[in-house]
PDB file of C-alpha atoms in Angstrom:
ATOM      1  CA  UNK A   1      -0.071   0.057   0.019  1.00  0.00           C
ATOM      2  CA  UNK A   2       1.119   3.498  -0.894  1.00  0.00           C
ATOM      3  CA  UNK A   3      -0.039   6.729  -0.622  1.00  0.00           C
ATOM      4  CA  UNK A   4       1.504   8.701  -3.838  1.00  0.00           C
ATOM      5  CA  UNK A   5       0.519  12.488  -3.312  1.00  0.00           C
ATOM      6  CA  UNK A   6      -2.202  14.748  -2.410  1.00  0.00           C
ATOM      7  CA  UNK A   7      -3.538  17.915  -4.360  1.00  0.00           C
ATOM      8  CA  UNK A   8      -5.829  20.796  -2.759  1.00  0.00           C
ATOM      9  CA  UNK A   9      -7.669  22.848  -5.214  1.00  0.00           C
ATOM     10  CA  UNK A  10      -9.491  26.065  -4.113  1.00  0.00           C
ATOM     11  CA  UNK A  11     -12.793  26.962  -5.361  1.00  0.00           C
ATOM     12  CA  UNK A  12     -11.245  29.014  -8.166  1.00  0.00           C
ATOM     13  CA  UNK A  13      -9.608  25.884  -9.487  1.00  0.00           C
ATOM     14  CA  UNK A  14      -6.031  27.078  -8.338  1.00  0.00           C
ATOM     15  CA  UNK A  15      -3.836  24.156  -6.751  1.00  0.00           C
ATOM     16  CA  UNK A  16      -3.161  25.709  -3.621  1.00  0.00           C
ATOM     17  CA  UNK A  17      -1.053  22.759  -2.297  1.00  0.00           C
ATOM     18  CA  UNK A  18       0.671  19.755  -3.727  1.00  0.00           C
ATOM     19  CA  UNK A  19       2.661  17.096  -1.606  1.00  0.00           C
ATOM     20  CA  UNK A  20       4.136  14.101  -2.955  1.00  0.00           C
ATOM     21  CA  UNK A  21       5.487  11.109  -0.994  1.00  0.00           C
ATOM     22  CA  UNK A  22       6.613   8.931  -3.670  1.00  0.00           C
ATOM     23  CA  UNK A  23       8.506  10.384  -6.365  1.00  0.00           C
ATOM     24  CA  UNK A  24       9.549   8.142  -9.508  1.00  0.00           C
ATOM     25  CA  UNK A  25      12.531  10.078  -9.952  1.00  0.00           C
ATOM     26  CA  UNK A  26      13.695  12.208  -6.977  1.00  0.00           C
ATOM     27  CA  UNK A  27      15.834  15.015  -8.291  1.00  0.00           C
ATOM     28  CA  UNK A  28      18.427  15.680  -5.664  1.00  0.00           C
ATOM     29  CA  UNK A  29      17.268  15.596  -2.211  1.00  0.00           C
ATOM     30  CA  UNK A  30      19.383  17.273   0.488  1.00  0.00           C
ATOM     31  CA  UNK A  31      18.477  14.761   3.228  1.00  0.00           C
ATOM     32  CA  UNK A  32      15.047  16.118   3.863  1.00  0.00           C
ATOM     33  CA  UNK A  33      12.650  14.081   1.878  1.00  0.00           C
ATOM     34  CA  UNK A  34       9.816  15.878   3.760  1.00  0.00           C
ATOM     35  CA  UNK A  35      10.276  19.075   2.060  1.00  0.00           C
ATOM     36  CA  UNK A  36       9.644  17.679  -1.336  1.00  0.00           C
ATOM     37  CA  UNK A  37       7.014  20.172  -1.939  1.00  0.00           C
ATOM     38  CA  UNK A  38       8.381  23.387  -3.266  1.00  0.00           C
ATOM     39  CA  UNK A  39       7.238  26.334  -4.992  1.00  0.00           C
ATOM     40  CA  UNK A  40       4.564  26.291  -7.676  1.00  0.00           C
ATOM     41  CA  UNK A  41       7.375  26.059 -10.536  1.00  0.00           C
ATOM     42  CA  UNK A  42       7.989  22.388  -9.347  1.00  0.00           C
ATOM     43  CA  UNK A  43       7.579  19.503 -11.204  1.00  0.00           C
ATOM     44  CA  UNK A  44       4.445  17.252 -10.384  1.00  0.00           C
ATOM     45  CA  UNK A  45       4.150  13.645  -9.727  1.00  0.00           C
ATOM     46  CA  UNK A  46       4.304  12.528 -13.564  1.00  0.00           C
ATOM     47  CA  UNK A  47       7.329  14.612 -14.573  1.00  0.00           C
ATOM     48  CA  UNK A  48       5.469  17.447 -16.227  1.00  0.00           C
ATOM     49  CA  UNK A  49       5.381  20.905 -14.585  1.00  0.00           C
ATOM     50  CA  UNK A  50       3.100  20.973 -11.696  1.00  0.00           C
ATOM     51  CA  UNK A  51       0.950  23.743 -13.044  1.00  0.00           C
ATOM     52  CA  UNK A  52       0.132  21.585 -15.993  1.00  0.00           C
ATOM     53  CA  UNK A  53      -0.321  18.367 -14.153  1.00  0.00           C
ATOM     54  CA  UNK A  54      -2.673  20.327 -11.654  1.00  0.00           C
ATOM     55  CA  UNK A  55      -4.746  21.538 -14.352  1.00  0.00           C
ATOM     56  CA  UNK A  56      -5.208  18.047 -16.037  1.00  0.00           C
ATOM     57  CA  UNK A  57      -5.977  16.767 -12.467  1.00  0.00           C
ATOM     58  CA  UNK A  58      -8.681  19.565 -11.933  1.00  0.00           C
ATOM     59  CA  UNK A  59     -10.043  18.925 -15.335  1.00  0.00           C
ATOM     60  CA  UNK A  60     -10.580  15.184 -14.652  1.00  0.00           C
ATOM     61  CA  UNK A  61     -12.160  15.403 -11.415  1.00  0.00           C
ATOM     62  CA  UNK A  62     -14.263  18.580 -12.535  1.00  0.00           C
ATOM     63  CA  UNK A  63     -15.675  16.388 -15.642  1.00  0.00           C
ATOM     64  CA  UNK A  64     -16.249  13.432 -13.685  1.00  0.00           C
ATOM     65  CA  UNK A  65     -17.970  15.243 -10.796  1.00  0.00           C
ATOM     66  CA  UNK A  66     -20.291  16.933 -13.587  1.00  0.00           C
ATOM     67  CA  UNK A  67     -20.828  13.560 -15.286  1.00  0.00           C
ATOM     68  CA  UNK A  68     -21.727  11.835 -12.038  1.00  0.00           C
ATOM     69  CA  UNK A  69     -24.118  14.243 -10.901  1.00  0.00           C
ATOM     70  CA  UNK A  70     -25.709  14.285 -14.454  1.00  0.00           C
ATOM     71  CA  UNK A  71     -26.340  10.498 -14.198  1.00  0.00           C
ATOM     72  CA  UNK A  72     -27.326  10.327 -10.303  1.00  0.00           C
ATOM     73  CA  UNK A  73     -31.104   9.808  -9.985  1.00  0.00           C
ATOM     74  CA  UNK A  74     -31.256  11.517  -6.791  1.00  0.00           C
ATOM     75  CA  UNK A  75     -29.759  15.054  -6.754  1.00  0.00           C
ATOM     76  CA  UNK A  76     -27.784  16.316  -3.632  1.00  0.00           C
ATOM     77  CA  UNK A  77     -25.672  13.129  -3.029  1.00  0.00           C
ATOM     78  CA  UNK A  78     -22.062  13.060  -2.417  1.00  0.00           C
ATOM     79  CA  UNK A  79     -21.447  12.015  -5.941  1.00  0.00           C
ATOM     80  CA  UNK A  80     -17.924  11.187  -7.193  1.00  0.00           C
ATOM     81  CA  UNK A  81     -15.942   9.290  -4.593  1.00  0.00           C
ATOM     82  CA  UNK A  82     -12.842   7.506  -6.551  1.00  0.00           C
ATOM     83  CA  UNK A  83     -11.650   5.962  -9.510  1.00  0.00           C
ATOM     84  CA  UNK A  84      -8.810   3.606 -10.179  1.00  0.00           C
ATOM     85  CA  UNK A  85      -6.767   2.542 -13.245  1.00  0.00           C
ATOM     86  CA  UNK A  86      -4.349  -0.282 -13.681  1.00  0.00           C
ATOM     87  CA  UNK A  87      -1.561   1.557 -11.533  1.00  0.00           C
ATOM     88  CA  UNK A  88      -3.287   4.126  -9.203  1.00  0.00           C
ATOM     89  CA  UNK A  89      -6.577   5.202  -7.639  1.00  0.00           C
ATOM     90  CA  UNK A  90      -7.530   8.738  -7.046  1.00  0.00           C
ATOM     91  CA  UNK A  91      -9.642   9.663  -4.172  1.00  0.00           C
ATOM     92  CA  UNK A  92     -11.861  12.811  -4.235  1.00  0.00           C
ATOM     93  CA  UNK A  93     -13.452  14.868  -1.477  1.00  0.00           C
ATOM     94  CA  UNK A  94     -15.072  18.321  -1.868  1.00  0.00           C
ATOM     95  CA  UNK A  95     -16.098  20.610   0.999  1.00  0.00           C
ATOM     96  CA  UNK A  96     -19.310  22.477   0.863  1.00  0.00           C
ATOM     97  CA  UNK A  97     -16.971  25.686   0.360  1.00  0.00           C
ATOM     98  CA  UNK A  98     -15.783  24.211  -2.873  1.00  0.00           C
ATOM     99  CA  UNK A  99     -12.501  23.266  -1.693  1.00  0.00           C
ATOM    100  CA  UNK A 100     -11.377  20.156  -3.462  1.00  0.00           C
ATOM    101  CA  UNK A 101      -8.862  17.389  -1.912  1.00  0.00           C
ATOM    102  CA  UNK A 102      -7.445  14.776  -4.479  1.00  0.00           C
ATOM    103  CA  UNK A 103      -5.343  12.118  -3.120  1.00  0.00           C
ATOM    104  CA  UNK A 104      -3.775   9.375  -5.342  1.00  0.00           C
ATOM    105  CA  UNK A 105      -2.781   5.992  -3.833  1.00  0.00           C
ATOM    106  CA  UNK A 106      -2.177   2.508  -5.248  1.00  0.00           C
ATOM    107  CA  UNK A 107      -5.020   0.923  -6.602  1.00  0.00           C
ATOM    108  CA  UNK A 108      -5.835  -1.621  -3.789  1.00  0.00           C
ATOM    109  CA  UNK A 109      -6.243   1.000  -1.242  1.00  0.00           C
ATOM    110  CA  UNK A 110      -9.299   1.334   0.891  1.00  0.00           C
ATOM    111  CA  UNK A 111     -11.391   4.631   0.629  1.00  0.00           C
ATOM    112  CA  UNK A 112      -9.552   7.579   1.796  1.00  0.00           C
ATOM    113  CA  UNK A 113     -12.461   9.679   1.985  1.00  0.00           C
ATOM    114  CA  UNK A 114     -12.420   9.720   5.900  1.00  0.00           C
ATOM    115  CA  UNK A 115      -8.787  10.412   5.934  1.00  0.00           C
ATOM    116  CA  UNK A 116      -9.431  13.477   3.328  1.00  0.00           C
ATOM    117  CA  UNK A 117     -12.108  14.679   5.498  1.00  0.00           C
ATOM    118  CA  UNK A 118      -9.869  14.716   8.703  1.00  0.00           C
ATOM    119  CA  UNK A 119      -7.183  16.403   6.590  1.00  0.00           C
ATOM    120  CA  UNK A 120      -9.569  19.048   5.917  1.00  0.00           C
ATOM    121  CA  UNK A 121     -11.286  19.380   9.435  1.00  0.00           C
ATOM    122  CA  UNK A 122      -8.359  19.048  11.575  1.00  0.00           C
ATOM    123  CA  UNK A 123      -5.327  20.248   9.680  1.00  0.00           C
ATOM    124  CA  UNK A 124      -6.529  22.693   6.865  1.00  0.00           C
ATOM    125  CA  UNK A 125      -9.016  24.293   9.053  1.00  0.00           C
ATOM    126  CA  UNK A 126      -7.014  24.529  11.977  1.00  0.00           C
ATOM    127  CA  UNK A 127      -3.663  25.596  10.320  1.00  0.00           C
ATOM    128  CA  UNK A 128      -4.876  27.380   7.107  1.00  0.00           C
ATOM    129  CA  UNK A 129      -8.149  28.829   7.663  1.00  0.00           C
ATOM    130  CA  UNK A 130      -7.658  29.871  11.270  1.00  0.00           C
ATOM    131  CA  UNK A 131      -4.404  31.608  10.175  1.00  0.00           C
ATOM    132  CA  UNK A 132      -4.964  35.307  10.526  1.00  0.00           C
ATOM    133  CA  UNK A 133      -2.473  35.923   7.838  1.00  0.00           C
ATOM    134  CA  UNK A 134      -4.758  33.927   5.556  1.00  0.00           C
ATOM    135  CA  UNK A 135      -7.296  36.530   4.813  1.00  0.00           C
ATOM    136  CA  UNK A 136      -4.635  38.951   3.530  1.00  0.00           C
ATOM    137  CA  UNK A 137      -2.978  36.369   1.192  1.00  0.00           C
ATOM    138  CA  UNK A 138      -6.315  35.379  -0.071  1.00  0.00           C
ATOM    139  CA  UNK A 139      -7.320  38.860  -1.281  1.00  0.00           C
ATOM    140  CA  UNK A 140      -4.127  38.936  -3.100  1.00  0.00           C
ATOM    141  CA  UNK A 141      -5.082  36.237  -5.768  1.00  0.00           C
ATOM    142  CA  UNK A 142      -3.539  32.786  -5.783  1.00  0.00           C
ATOM    143  CA  UNK A 143      -2.129  31.527  -2.666  1.00  0.00           C
ATOM    144  CA  UNK A 144      -0.181  28.544  -2.318  1.00  0.00           C
ATOM    145  CA  UNK A 145      -0.210  27.122   1.246  1.00  0.00           C
ATOM    146  CA  UNK A 146       3.357  27.883   2.462  1.00  0.00           C
ATOM    147  CA  UNK A 147       2.484  27.239   5.981  1.00  0.00           C
ATOM    148  CA  UNK A 148       5.128  24.995   7.889  1.00  0.00           C
ATOM    149  CA  UNK A 149       2.490  24.204  10.811  1.00  0.00           C
ATOM    150  CA  UNK A 150       0.127  22.847   8.084  1.00  0.00           C
ATOM    151  CA  UNK A 151       2.801  20.926   6.155  1.00  0.00           C
ATOM    152  CA  UNK A 152       4.279  19.508   9.347  1.00  0.00           C
ATOM    153  CA  UNK A 153       0.979  18.276  10.619  1.00  0.00           C
ATOM    154  CA  UNK A 154      -0.147  17.113   7.233  1.00  0.00           C
ATOM    155  CA  UNK A 155       3.016  14.949   6.835  1.00  0.00           C
ATOM    156  CA  UNK A 156       2.553  13.676  10.542  1.00  0.00           C
ATOM    157  CA  UNK A 157      -1.120  12.415   9.746  1.00  0.00           C
ATOM    158  CA  UNK A 158      -0.584  10.861   6.479  1.00  0.00           C
ATOM    159  CA  UNK A 159       2.389   8.923   7.919  1.00  0.00           C
ATOM    160  CA  UNK A 160      -0.172   7.498  10.510  1.00  0.00           C
ATOM    161  CA  UNK A 161      -2.599   6.276   7.807  1.00  0.00           C
ATOM    162  CA  UNK A 162      -2.998   2.544   7.602  1.00  0.00           C
ATOM    163  CA  UNK A 163      -2.121   2.758   3.935  1.00  0.00           C
ATOM    164  CA  UNK A 164       1.296   4.637   4.228  1.00  0.00           C
ATOM    165  CA  UNK A 165       4.431   2.872   3.921  1.00  0.00           C
TER     166      UNK A 165
ATOM    167  CA  UNK B   1     -27.752  -5.005 -10.346  1.00  0.00           C
ATOM    168  CA  UNK B   2     -26.803  -3.863 -13.887  1.00  0.00           C
ATOM    169  CA  UNK B   3     -28.222  -0.298 -14.657  1.00  0.00           C
ATOM    170  CA  UNK B   4     -26.824   0.493 -18.028  1.00  0.00           C
ATOM    171  CA  UNK B   5     -24.583  -0.459 -20.863  1.00  0.00           C
ATOM    172  CA  UNK B   6     -22.763   1.861 -23.153  1.00  0.00           C
ATOM    173  CA  UNK B   7     -20.242   1.384 -25.779  1.00  0.00           C
ATOM    174  CA  UNK B   8     -17.763   3.945 -27.196  1.00  0.00           C
ATOM    175  CA  UNK B   9     -16.054   3.637 -30.383  1.00  0.00           C
ATOM    176  CA  UNK B  10     -12.192   4.608 -30.692  1.00  0.00           C
ATOM    177  CA  UNK B  11     -13.009   8.272 -31.728  1.00  0.00           C
ATOM    178  CA  UNK B  12     -15.103   8.501 -28.530  1.00  0.00           C
ATOM    179  CA  UNK B  13     -18.671   8.555 -30.200  1.00  0.00           C
ATOM    180  CA  UNK B  14     -21.375   6.599 -28.662  1.00  0.00           C
ATOM    181  CA  UNK B  15     -22.463   3.597 -30.623  1.00  0.00           C
ATOM    182  CA  UNK B  16     -24.703   1.874 -28.410  1.00  0.00           C
ATOM    183  CA  UNK B  17     -26.692   2.448 -25.035  1.00  0.00           C
ATOM    184  CA  UNK B  18     -29.230   0.661 -23.220  1.00  0.00           C
ATOM    185  CA  UNK B  19     -30.757   1.445 -19.857  1.00  0.00           C
ATOM    186  CA  UNK B  20     -32.091  -1.720 -17.972  1.00  0.00           C
ATOM    187  CA  UNK B  21     -33.321  -0.182 -14.866  1.00  0.00           C
ATOM    188  CA  UNK B  22     -34.946   3.184 -13.474  1.00  0.00           C
ATOM    189  CA  UNK B  23     -31.782   3.318 -11.299  1.00  0.00           C
ATOM    190  CA  UNK B  24     -30.121   6.471 -13.178  1.00  0.00           C
ATOM    191  CA  UNK B  25     -31.381   9.651 -14.181  1.00  0.00           C
ATOM    192  CA  UNK B  26     -33.090   9.666 -17.475  1.00  0.00           C
ATOM    193  CA  UNK B  27     -31.052  11.298 -20.018  1.00  0.00           C
ATOM    194  CA  UNK B  28     -31.595  12.338 -23.621  1.00  0.00           C
ATOM    195  CA  UNK B  29     -29.708  10.788 -26.316  1.00  0.00           C
ATOM    196  CA  UNK B  30     -27.925  14.001 -26.695  1.00  0.00           C
ATOM    197  CA  UNK B  31     -26.775  14.070 -23.110  1.00  0.00           C
ATOM    198  CA  UNK B  32     -25.536  10.517 -23.555  1.00  0.00           C
ATOM    199  CA  UNK B  33     -23.521  11.407 -26.584  1.00  0.00           C
ATOM    200  CA  UNK B  34     -21.902  14.301 -24.566  1.00  0.00           C
ATOM    201  CA  UNK B  35     -21.258  11.904 -21.528  1.00  0.00           C
ATOM    202  CA  UNK B  36     -19.642   9.510 -23.801  1.00  0.00           C
ATOM    203  CA  UNK B  37     -17.399  12.005 -25.295  1.00  0.00           C
ATOM    204  CA  UNK B  38     -16.418  13.631 -21.983  1.00  0.00           C
ATOM    205  CA  UNK B  39     -15.791  10.033 -20.754  1.00  0.00           C
ATOM    206  CA  UNK B  40     -13.538   9.263 -23.834  1.00  0.00           C
ATOM    207  CA  UNK B  41     -11.554  12.476 -22.831  1.00  0.00           C
ATOM    208  CA  UNK B  42     -11.394  11.932 -19.371  1.00  0.00           C
ATOM    209  CA  UNK B  43     -10.153   8.253 -19.686  1.00  0.00           C
ATOM    210  CA  UNK B  44      -7.284   9.255 -22.148  1.00  0.00           C
ATOM    211  CA  UNK B  45      -6.049  11.893 -19.476  1.00  0.00           C
ATOM    212  CA  UNK B  46      -6.299   9.611 -16.488  1.00  0.00           C
ATOM    213  CA  UNK B  47      -3.508   7.534 -17.978  1.00  0.00           C
ATOM    214  CA  UNK B  48      -1.416  10.587 -18.341  1.00  0.00           C
ATOM    215  CA  UNK B  49      -1.604  11.931 -14.835  1.00  0.00           C
ATOM    216  CA  UNK B  50      -0.468   8.761 -13.153  1.00  0.00           C
ATOM    217  CA  UNK B  51       2.123   9.029 -10.440  1.00  0.00           C
ATOM    218  CA  UNK B  52       3.490   5.730 -11.573  1.00  0.00           C
ATOM    219  CA  UNK B  53       4.427   5.380 -15.262  1.00  0.00           C
ATOM    220  CA  UNK B  54       2.690   3.004 -17.717  1.00  0.00           C
ATOM    221  CA  UNK B  55      -0.772   3.466 -16.383  1.00  0.00           C
ATOM    222  CA  UNK B  56      -4.078   2.212 -18.155  1.00  0.00           C
ATOM    223  CA  UNK B  57      -7.078   4.475 -18.260  1.00  0.00           C
ATOM    224  CA  UNK B  58      -9.673   4.441 -15.889  1.00  0.00           C
ATOM    225  CA  UNK B  59     -11.220   1.020 -15.007  1.00  0.00           C
ATOM    226  CA  UNK B  60     -13.607   1.742 -12.386  1.00  0.00           C
ATOM    227  CA  UNK B  61     -15.272   4.640 -11.257  1.00  0.00           C
ATOM    228  CA  UNK B  62     -16.962   4.679  -7.660  1.00  0.00           C
ATOM    229  CA  UNK B  63     -19.935   6.960  -6.582  1.00  0.00           C
ATOM    230  CA  UNK B  64     -22.254   6.639  -3.760  1.00  0.00           C
ATOM    231  CA  UNK B  65     -25.037   5.753  -5.924  1.00  0.00           C
ATOM    232  CA  UNK B  66     -23.427   3.784  -8.769  1.00  0.00           C
ATOM    233  CA  UNK B  67     -20.167   2.265 -10.156  1.00  0.00           C
ATOM    234  CA  UNK B  68     -18.949   2.478 -13.728  1.00  0.00           C
ATOM    235  CA  UNK B  69     -16.772  -0.243 -15.082  1.00  0.00           C
ATOM    236  CA  UNK B  70     -14.910   0.420 -17.967  1.00  0.00           C
ATOM    237  CA  UNK B  71     -13.384  -2.070 -20.161  1.00  0.00           C
ATOM    238  CA  UNK B  72     -11.184  -0.963 -23.058  1.00  0.00           C
ATOM    239  CA  UNK B  73     -10.443  -3.533 -25.865  1.00  0.00           C
ATOM    240  CA  UNK B  74      -6.913  -3.475 -27.729  1.00  0.00           C
ATOM    241  CA  UNK B  75      -8.794  -1.802 -30.659  1.00  0.00           C
ATOM    242  CA  UNK B  76      -9.866   1.123 -28.457  1.00  0.00           C
ATOM    243  CA  UNK B  77     -13.519   0.304 -28.122  1.00  0.00           C
ATOM    244  CA  UNK B  78     -14.826   0.867 -24.706  1.00  0.00           C
ATOM    245  CA  UNK B  79     -17.621  -1.016 -22.793  1.00  0.00           C
ATOM    246  CA  UNK B  80     -19.145   1.003 -20.028  1.00  0.00           C
ATOM    247  CA  UNK B  81     -21.334  -1.059 -17.589  1.00  0.00           C
ATOM    248  CA  UNK B  82     -22.960   1.066 -15.007  1.00  0.00           C
ATOM    249  CA  UNK B  83     -23.978  -1.037 -11.950  1.00  0.00           C
ATOM    250  CA  UNK B  84     -25.067  -0.858  -8.312  1.00  0.00           C
ATOM    251  CA  UNK B  85     -22.262   0.122  -5.837  1.00  0.00           C
ATOM    252  CA  UNK B  86     -22.746  -3.221  -4.234  1.00  0.00           C
ATOM    253  CA  UNK B  87     -22.156  -5.228  -7.537  1.00  0.00           C
ATOM    254  CA  UNK B  88     -19.130  -7.569  -7.486  1.00  0.00           C
ATOM    255  CA  UNK B  89     -17.011  -8.356 -10.382  1.00  0.00           C
ATOM    256  CA  UNK B  90     -18.935  -6.620 -13.229  1.00  0.00           C
ATOM    257  CA  UNK B  91     -15.868  -6.769 -15.220  1.00  0.00           C
ATOM    258  CA  UNK B  92     -16.420 -10.277 -15.960  1.00  0.00           C
ATOM    259  CA  UNK B  93     -19.538  -9.210 -17.464  1.00  0.00           C
ATOM    260  CA  UNK B  94     -18.008  -6.528 -19.621  1.00  0.00           C
ATOM    261  CA  UNK B  95     -15.943  -9.438 -20.857  1.00  0.00           C
ATOM    262  CA  UNK B  96     -19.012 -11.268 -21.952  1.00  0.00           C
ATOM    263  CA  UNK B  97     -20.515  -8.276 -23.522  1.00  0.00           C
ATOM    264  CA  UNK B  98     -17.441  -7.967 -25.618  1.00  0.00           C
ATOM    265  CA  UNK B  99     -17.842 -11.586 -26.710  1.00  0.00           C
ATOM    266  CA  UNK B 100     -21.435 -10.773 -27.944  1.00  0.00           C
ATOM    267  CA  UNK B 101     -20.157  -7.583 -29.476  1.00  0.00           C
ATOM    268  CA  UNK B 102     -17.379  -9.904 -31.325  1.00  0.00           C
ATOM    269  CA  UNK B 103     -20.161 -12.489 -32.278  1.00  0.00           C
ATOM    270  CA  UNK B 104     -23.105 -10.522 -33.189  1.00  0.00           C
ATOM    271  CA  UNK B 105     -21.727  -7.226 -34.305  1.00  0.00           C
ATOM    272  CA  UNK B 106     -18.443  -7.747 -35.830  1.00  0.00           C
ATOM    273  CA  UNK B 107     -19.472 -10.875 -37.715  1.00  0.00           C
ATOM    274  CA  UNK B 108     -22.392  -9.312 -38.926  1.00  0.00           C
ATOM    275  CA  UNK B 109     -21.830  -8.396 -42.761  1.00  0.00           C
ATOM    276  CA  UNK B 110     -24.194  -5.622 -42.703  1.00  0.00           C
ATOM    277  CA  UNK B 111     -22.617  -3.681 -40.037  1.00  0.00           C
ATOM    278  CA  UNK B 112     -20.551  -0.818 -40.810  1.00  0.00           C
ATOM    279  CA  UNK B 113     -17.619  -0.239 -38.231  1.00  0.00           C
ATOM    280  CA  UNK B 114     -17.644   2.628 -35.943  1.00  0.00           C
ATOM    281  CA  UNK B 115     -21.225   3.184 -36.694  1.00  0.00           C
ATOM    282  CA  UNK B 116     -24.103   2.960 -34.044  1.00  0.00           C
ATOM    283  CA  UNK B 117     -25.298  -0.645 -33.520  1.00  0.00           C
ATOM    284  CA  UNK B 118     -28.623  -1.378 -34.556  1.00  0.00           C
ATOM    285  CA  UNK B 119     -28.836  -5.219 -34.433  1.00  0.00           C
ATOM    286  CA  UNK B 120     -31.527  -7.111 -33.093  1.00  0.00           C
ATOM    287  CA  UNK B 121     -29.730 -10.245 -32.254  1.00  0.00           C
ATOM    288  CA  UNK B 122     -27.089  -8.543 -30.345  1.00  0.00           C
ATOM    289  CA  UNK B 123     -29.866  -6.507 -28.476  1.00  0.00           C
ATOM    290  CA  UNK B 124     -31.766  -9.746 -27.393  1.00  0.00           C
ATOM    291  CA  UNK B 125     -28.534 -11.451 -26.321  1.00  0.00           C
ATOM    292  CA  UNK B 126     -27.469  -8.534 -24.237  1.00  0.00           C
ATOM    293  CA  UNK B 127     -30.849  -8.346 -22.575  1.00  0.00           C
ATOM    294  CA  UNK B 128     -30.479 -12.097 -21.912  1.00  0.00           C
ATOM    295  CA  UNK B 129     -27.186 -11.483 -20.149  1.00  0.00           C
ATOM    296  CA  UNK B 130     -28.295  -8.763 -18.106  1.00  0.00           C
ATOM    297  CA  UNK B 131     -31.379 -10.481 -16.992  1.00  0.00           C
ATOM    298  CA  UNK B 132     -29.167 -13.690 -16.130  1.00  0.00           C
ATOM    299  CA  UNK B 133     -26.950 -11.140 -13.928  1.00  0.00           C
ATOM    300  CA  UNK B 134     -29.451  -9.313 -12.395  1.00  0.00           C
ATOM    301  CA  UNK B 135     -31.634 -12.350 -11.498  1.00  0.00           C
ATOM    302  CA  UNK B 136     -28.300 -13.686  -9.765  1.00  0.00           C
ATOM    303  CA  UNK B 137     -27.339 -10.828  -7.912  1.00  0.00           C
TER     304      UNK B 137
END
């Protein structure tokens, strides 16, 4: 079982956070694997630039969300939960405020819905939303989360998940 | 419980669709065409955004009210089976539909490849397979 990475998108479809735990070809890491997530110019999980990759990921989950809500007989359900291919499984969680959490794991992983909810409720809300500087940053447009408390707690939490190795 | 079957050709066009139950929202044929095109595009992208190289396209999509099993043949035809969330191994059923497709569609001398499937024999055999599967589940 492996957890590959986590994307967080705000409601304006910007990728505000990307964290990878497994990189196919790690560039040069100076002893600290934990600080793998760098600025938004970094490369994503597939080797293409993170910006391009985030657009593709957002496009996929956005299209699937619409497709699922169109097909679902009863409106107002949670909708799209996850999909899997031969090599990975993508888990999706959306908050009522439009924040989107996308996590990639290996294809045999259990549902990560609760884990993503916990990341939102106990880590994102605590260390990003409640950060008094957050509002200033938010009004200045795109604001990647560069909050050490958030990152540290995210790392700590994901490492305790049953699927992590 | 199998809700619906869709067959998408290698260009993303919808060539066959049947609803078997009332478990899904009723869509117009235009909406189904758009959905097939969307799925075709998303399917192609999902193999590119894989964190592990060499991924296939989407194989199973899960939602809280249904699942979509997708089986892509080597020639690029996609069989989409929309089932109940509790439906086990519907991928076996997609293979069976592929067999029926090979027998009653591809071997039909009057069928034009890539065009919508309007073949009674295929229809009735798909219905039979679905009835069997739904009765067993």
